[in-house]
Coordinates of N, CA and C in Angstrom, one line a residue:
X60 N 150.5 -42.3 14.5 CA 149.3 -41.5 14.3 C 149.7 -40.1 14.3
X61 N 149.6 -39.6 13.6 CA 149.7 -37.8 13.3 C 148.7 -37.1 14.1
X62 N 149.0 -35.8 14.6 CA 148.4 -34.9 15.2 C 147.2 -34.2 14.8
X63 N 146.0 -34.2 15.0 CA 144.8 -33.8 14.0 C 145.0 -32.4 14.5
X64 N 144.7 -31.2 13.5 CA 144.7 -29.5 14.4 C 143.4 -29.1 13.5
X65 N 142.7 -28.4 14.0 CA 142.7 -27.3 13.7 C 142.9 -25.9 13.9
X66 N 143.0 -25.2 13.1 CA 143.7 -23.9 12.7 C 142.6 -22.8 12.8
X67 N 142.1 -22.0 13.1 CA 141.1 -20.7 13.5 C 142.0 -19.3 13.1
X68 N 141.4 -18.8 12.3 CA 142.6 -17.6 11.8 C 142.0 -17.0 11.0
X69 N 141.2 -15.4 10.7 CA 140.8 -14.9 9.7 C 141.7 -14.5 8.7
X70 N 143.1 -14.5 9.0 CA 143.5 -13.8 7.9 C 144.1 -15.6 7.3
X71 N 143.7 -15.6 5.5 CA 144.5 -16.7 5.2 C 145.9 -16.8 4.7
X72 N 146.1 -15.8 5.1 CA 147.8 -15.2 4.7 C 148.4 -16.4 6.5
X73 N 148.0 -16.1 7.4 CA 148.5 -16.0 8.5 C 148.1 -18.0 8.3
X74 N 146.7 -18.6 7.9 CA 146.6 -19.9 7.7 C 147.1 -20.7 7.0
X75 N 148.1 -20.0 6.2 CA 148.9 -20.7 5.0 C 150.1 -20.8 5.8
X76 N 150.8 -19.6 6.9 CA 151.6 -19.6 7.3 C 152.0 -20.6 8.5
X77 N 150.9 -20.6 9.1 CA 150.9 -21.5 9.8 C 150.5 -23.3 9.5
X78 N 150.4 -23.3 8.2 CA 150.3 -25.0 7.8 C 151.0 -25.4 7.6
X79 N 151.9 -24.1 7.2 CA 153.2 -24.6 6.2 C 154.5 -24.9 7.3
X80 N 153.9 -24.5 8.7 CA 154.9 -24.3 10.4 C 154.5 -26.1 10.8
X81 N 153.4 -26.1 10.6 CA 152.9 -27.7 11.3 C 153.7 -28.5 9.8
X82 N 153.1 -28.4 8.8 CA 153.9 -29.2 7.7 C 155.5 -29.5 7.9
X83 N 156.1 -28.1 8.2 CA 157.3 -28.6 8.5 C 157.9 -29.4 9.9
X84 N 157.0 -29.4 10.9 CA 157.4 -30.1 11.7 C 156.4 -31.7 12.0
X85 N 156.1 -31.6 10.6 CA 155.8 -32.9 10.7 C 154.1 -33.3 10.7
X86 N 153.2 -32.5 10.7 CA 151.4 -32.3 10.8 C 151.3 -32.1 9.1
X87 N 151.1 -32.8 8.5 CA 150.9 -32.8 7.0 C 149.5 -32.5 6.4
X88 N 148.7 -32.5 7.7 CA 147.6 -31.6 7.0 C 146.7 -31.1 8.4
X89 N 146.1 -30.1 8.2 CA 145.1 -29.2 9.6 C 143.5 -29.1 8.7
X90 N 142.6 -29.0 9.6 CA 141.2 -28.3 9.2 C 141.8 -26.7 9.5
X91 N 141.0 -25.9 8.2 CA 141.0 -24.6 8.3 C 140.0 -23.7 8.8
X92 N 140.0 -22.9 10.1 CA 138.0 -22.0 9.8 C 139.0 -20.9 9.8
X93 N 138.0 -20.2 8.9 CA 138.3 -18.8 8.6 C 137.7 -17.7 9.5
X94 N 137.3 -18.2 10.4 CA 136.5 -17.6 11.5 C 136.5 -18.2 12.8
X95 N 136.3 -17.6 14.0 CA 135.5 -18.2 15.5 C 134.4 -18.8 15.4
X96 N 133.6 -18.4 14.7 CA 132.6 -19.1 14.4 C 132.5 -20.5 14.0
X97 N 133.1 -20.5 12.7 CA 133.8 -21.5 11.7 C 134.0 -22.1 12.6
X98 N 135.1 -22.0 13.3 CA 135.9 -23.3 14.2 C 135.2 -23.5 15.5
X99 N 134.1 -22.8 15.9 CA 133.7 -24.0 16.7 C 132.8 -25.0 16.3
X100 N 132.1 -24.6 15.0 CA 131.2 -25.2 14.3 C 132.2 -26.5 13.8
X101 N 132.9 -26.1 13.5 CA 134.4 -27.4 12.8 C 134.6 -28.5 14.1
X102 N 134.3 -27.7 15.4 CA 135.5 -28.5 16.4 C 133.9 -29.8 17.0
X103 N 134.8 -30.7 16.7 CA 133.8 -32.0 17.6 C 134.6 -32.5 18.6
X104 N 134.4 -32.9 19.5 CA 135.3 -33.8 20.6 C 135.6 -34.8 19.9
X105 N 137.0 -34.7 20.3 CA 137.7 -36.0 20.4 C 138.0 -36.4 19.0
X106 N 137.4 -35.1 17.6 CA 137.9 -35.1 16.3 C 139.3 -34.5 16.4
X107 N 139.8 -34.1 17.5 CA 141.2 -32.7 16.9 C 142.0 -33.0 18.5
X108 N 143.4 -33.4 18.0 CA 144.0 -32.9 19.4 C 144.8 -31.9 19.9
X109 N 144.5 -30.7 18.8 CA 145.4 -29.5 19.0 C 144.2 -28.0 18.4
X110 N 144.0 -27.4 18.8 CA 143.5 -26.0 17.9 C 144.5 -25.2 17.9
X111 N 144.6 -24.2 16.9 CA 145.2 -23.5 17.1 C 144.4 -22.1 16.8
X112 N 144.1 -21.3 17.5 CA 143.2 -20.4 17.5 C 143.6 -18.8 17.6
X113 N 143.3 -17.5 16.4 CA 143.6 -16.2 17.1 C 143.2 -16.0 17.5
X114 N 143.4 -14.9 18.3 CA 142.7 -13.6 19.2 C 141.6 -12.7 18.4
X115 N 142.2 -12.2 17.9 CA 141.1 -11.3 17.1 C 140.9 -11.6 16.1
X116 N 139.5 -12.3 16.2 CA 139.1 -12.6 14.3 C 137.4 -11.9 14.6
X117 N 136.6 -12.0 13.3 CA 135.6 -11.1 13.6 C 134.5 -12.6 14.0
X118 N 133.3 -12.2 14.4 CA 132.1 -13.1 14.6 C 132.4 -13.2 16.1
X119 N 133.8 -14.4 16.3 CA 133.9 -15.1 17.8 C 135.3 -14.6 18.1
X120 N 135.9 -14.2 19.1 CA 137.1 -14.1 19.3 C 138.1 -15.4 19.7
X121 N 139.2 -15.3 19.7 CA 139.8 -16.8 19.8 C 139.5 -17.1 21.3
X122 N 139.4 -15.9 22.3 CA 139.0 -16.0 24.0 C 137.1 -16.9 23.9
X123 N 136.5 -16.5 23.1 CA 135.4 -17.3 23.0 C 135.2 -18.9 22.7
X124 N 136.3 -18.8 21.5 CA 136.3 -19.9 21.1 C 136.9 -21.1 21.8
X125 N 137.6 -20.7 22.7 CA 138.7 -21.3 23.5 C 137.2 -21.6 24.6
X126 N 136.2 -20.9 25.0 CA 135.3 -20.6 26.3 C 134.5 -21.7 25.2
X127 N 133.8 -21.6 24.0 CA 132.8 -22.7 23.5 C 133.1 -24.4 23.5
X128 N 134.9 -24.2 23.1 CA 135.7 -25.3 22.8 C 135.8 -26.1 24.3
X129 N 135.8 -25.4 25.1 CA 136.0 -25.9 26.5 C 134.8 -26.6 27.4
X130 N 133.3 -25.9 26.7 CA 132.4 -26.6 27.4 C 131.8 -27.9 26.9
X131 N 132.5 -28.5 26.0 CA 132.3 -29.6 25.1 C 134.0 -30.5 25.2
X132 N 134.7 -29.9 25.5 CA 135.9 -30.6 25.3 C 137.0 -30.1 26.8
X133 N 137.3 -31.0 27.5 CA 137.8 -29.7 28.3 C 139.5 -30.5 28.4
X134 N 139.8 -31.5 27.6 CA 141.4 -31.9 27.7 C 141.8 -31.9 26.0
X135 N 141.3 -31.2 25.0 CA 141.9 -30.8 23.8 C 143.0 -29.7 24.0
X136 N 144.0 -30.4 23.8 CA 144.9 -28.9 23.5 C 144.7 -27.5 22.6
X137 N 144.7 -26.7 23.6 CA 144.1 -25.3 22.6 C 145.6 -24.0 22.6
X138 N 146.1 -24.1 21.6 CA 147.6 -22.8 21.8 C 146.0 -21.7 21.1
X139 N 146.1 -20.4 21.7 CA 146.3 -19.1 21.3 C 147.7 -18.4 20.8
X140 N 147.2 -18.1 19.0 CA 148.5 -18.1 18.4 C 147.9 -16.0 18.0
X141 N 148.9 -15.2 18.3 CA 148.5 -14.3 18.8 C 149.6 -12.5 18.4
X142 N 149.0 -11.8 18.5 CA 150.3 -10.9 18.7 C 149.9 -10.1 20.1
X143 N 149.3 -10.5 20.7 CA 148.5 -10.4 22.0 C 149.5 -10.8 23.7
X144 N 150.4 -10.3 24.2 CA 151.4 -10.8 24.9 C 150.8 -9.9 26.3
X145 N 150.3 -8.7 26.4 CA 150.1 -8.0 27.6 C 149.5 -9.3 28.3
X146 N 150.1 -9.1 29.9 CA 149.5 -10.0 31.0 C 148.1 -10.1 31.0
X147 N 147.6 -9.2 31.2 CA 146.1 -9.2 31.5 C 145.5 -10.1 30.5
X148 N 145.5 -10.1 29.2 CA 145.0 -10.8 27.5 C 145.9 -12.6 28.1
X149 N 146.7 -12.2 28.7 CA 147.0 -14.2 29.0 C 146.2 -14.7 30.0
X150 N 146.1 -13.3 31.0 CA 145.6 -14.1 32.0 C 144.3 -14.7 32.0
X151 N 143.7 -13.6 31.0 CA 142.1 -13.7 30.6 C 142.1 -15.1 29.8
X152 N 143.1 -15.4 28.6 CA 143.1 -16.8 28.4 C 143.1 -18.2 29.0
X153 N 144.8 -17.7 30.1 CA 144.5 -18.7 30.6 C 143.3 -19.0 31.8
X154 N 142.7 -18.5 32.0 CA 141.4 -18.6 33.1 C 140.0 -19.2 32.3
X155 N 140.0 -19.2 30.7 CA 139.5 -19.3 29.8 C 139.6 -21.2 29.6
X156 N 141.0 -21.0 29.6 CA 141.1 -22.6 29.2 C 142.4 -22.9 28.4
X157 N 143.3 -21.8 27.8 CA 144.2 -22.1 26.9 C 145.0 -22.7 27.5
X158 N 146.0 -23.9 26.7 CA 147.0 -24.8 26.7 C 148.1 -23.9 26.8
X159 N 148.3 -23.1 25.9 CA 149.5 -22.8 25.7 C 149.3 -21.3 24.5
X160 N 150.3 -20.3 24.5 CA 150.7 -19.4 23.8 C 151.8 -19.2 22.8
X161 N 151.6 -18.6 21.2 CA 152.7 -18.6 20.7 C 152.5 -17.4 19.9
X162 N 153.5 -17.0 19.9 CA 153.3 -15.4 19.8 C 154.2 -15.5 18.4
X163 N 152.9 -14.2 17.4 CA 153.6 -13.8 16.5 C 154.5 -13.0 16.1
X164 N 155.5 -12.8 15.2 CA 155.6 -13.5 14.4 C 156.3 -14.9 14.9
X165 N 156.4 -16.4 14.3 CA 157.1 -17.5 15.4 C 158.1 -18.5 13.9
X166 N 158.3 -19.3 14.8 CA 159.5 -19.9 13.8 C 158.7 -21.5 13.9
X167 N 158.9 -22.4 13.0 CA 159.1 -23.5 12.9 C 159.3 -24.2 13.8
X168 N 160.5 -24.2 14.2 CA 161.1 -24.5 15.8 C 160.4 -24.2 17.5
X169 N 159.9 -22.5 17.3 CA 159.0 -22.8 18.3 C 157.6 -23.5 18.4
X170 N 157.4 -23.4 17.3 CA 155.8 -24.2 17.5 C 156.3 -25.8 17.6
X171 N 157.6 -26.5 17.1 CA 157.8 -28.1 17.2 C 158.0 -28.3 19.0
X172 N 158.7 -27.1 19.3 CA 159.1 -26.8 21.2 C 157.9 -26.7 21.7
X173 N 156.3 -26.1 21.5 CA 155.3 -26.3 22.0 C 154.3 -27.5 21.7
X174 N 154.7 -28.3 20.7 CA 153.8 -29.0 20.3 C 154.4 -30.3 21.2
X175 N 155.7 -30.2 21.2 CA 156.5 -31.8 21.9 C 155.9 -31.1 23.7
X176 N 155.9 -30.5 23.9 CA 155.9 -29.6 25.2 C 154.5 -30.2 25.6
X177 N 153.7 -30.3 25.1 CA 152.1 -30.5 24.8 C 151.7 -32.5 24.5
X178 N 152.8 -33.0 23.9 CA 152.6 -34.0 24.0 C 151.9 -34.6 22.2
X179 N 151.9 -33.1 21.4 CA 151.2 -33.2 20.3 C 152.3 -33.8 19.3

């Protein structure tokens, strides 16, 4: 059974980049929102077992989305994929709900190291 994701990312430069990161390690296809919004409207329980969510997109921030994601689903793996590394911005996530962090710009390799890490 393959890993269902979705992907949350306003820029679609950065959503292409990142399908093409799951593609290579093996996730041959994700749902796309082009927004926080989008993706919580996208996210159903128990449809997705990974999001992958930014920080700053406009409408919902990825810290919201992670906060809407959580009151409906509270064991979906959620990475905040990010260029967002100050402590304070993790800690605020992880208190939020996030699984896990992967900081831009990332390789192939680290996202297969957090997804096996995660069980995805």
């Amino acid at each position: 059974m393959s890993t269902r994701v979705l992907v949350a990312d306003d820029s679609s430069t950065m959503r292409k980049i990142i399908l093409r990161s799951l593609q290579a390690v093996g996730v041959p296809s994700a749902v796309e929102a082009a927004d926080g919004e989008e993706a919580v409207n996208l996210f159903k329980p128990g449809e997705f077992d990974l999001v992958l969510t930014d920080w700053n997109m406009p409408g919902k921030s990825g810290l919201e989305v992670i906060q809407e994601i959580r009151k409906v689903d509270a064991d979906v793996k959620i990475m905040m994929v990010t260029t967002e590394a100050e402590k304070s911005r993790v800690m605020e996530a992880i208190q939020a709900g996030v699984s896990d962090y992967l900081v831009k710009p990332f390789t192939a390799d680290t996202l297969r190291e957090k997804l096996e890490k995660h069980g995805c």
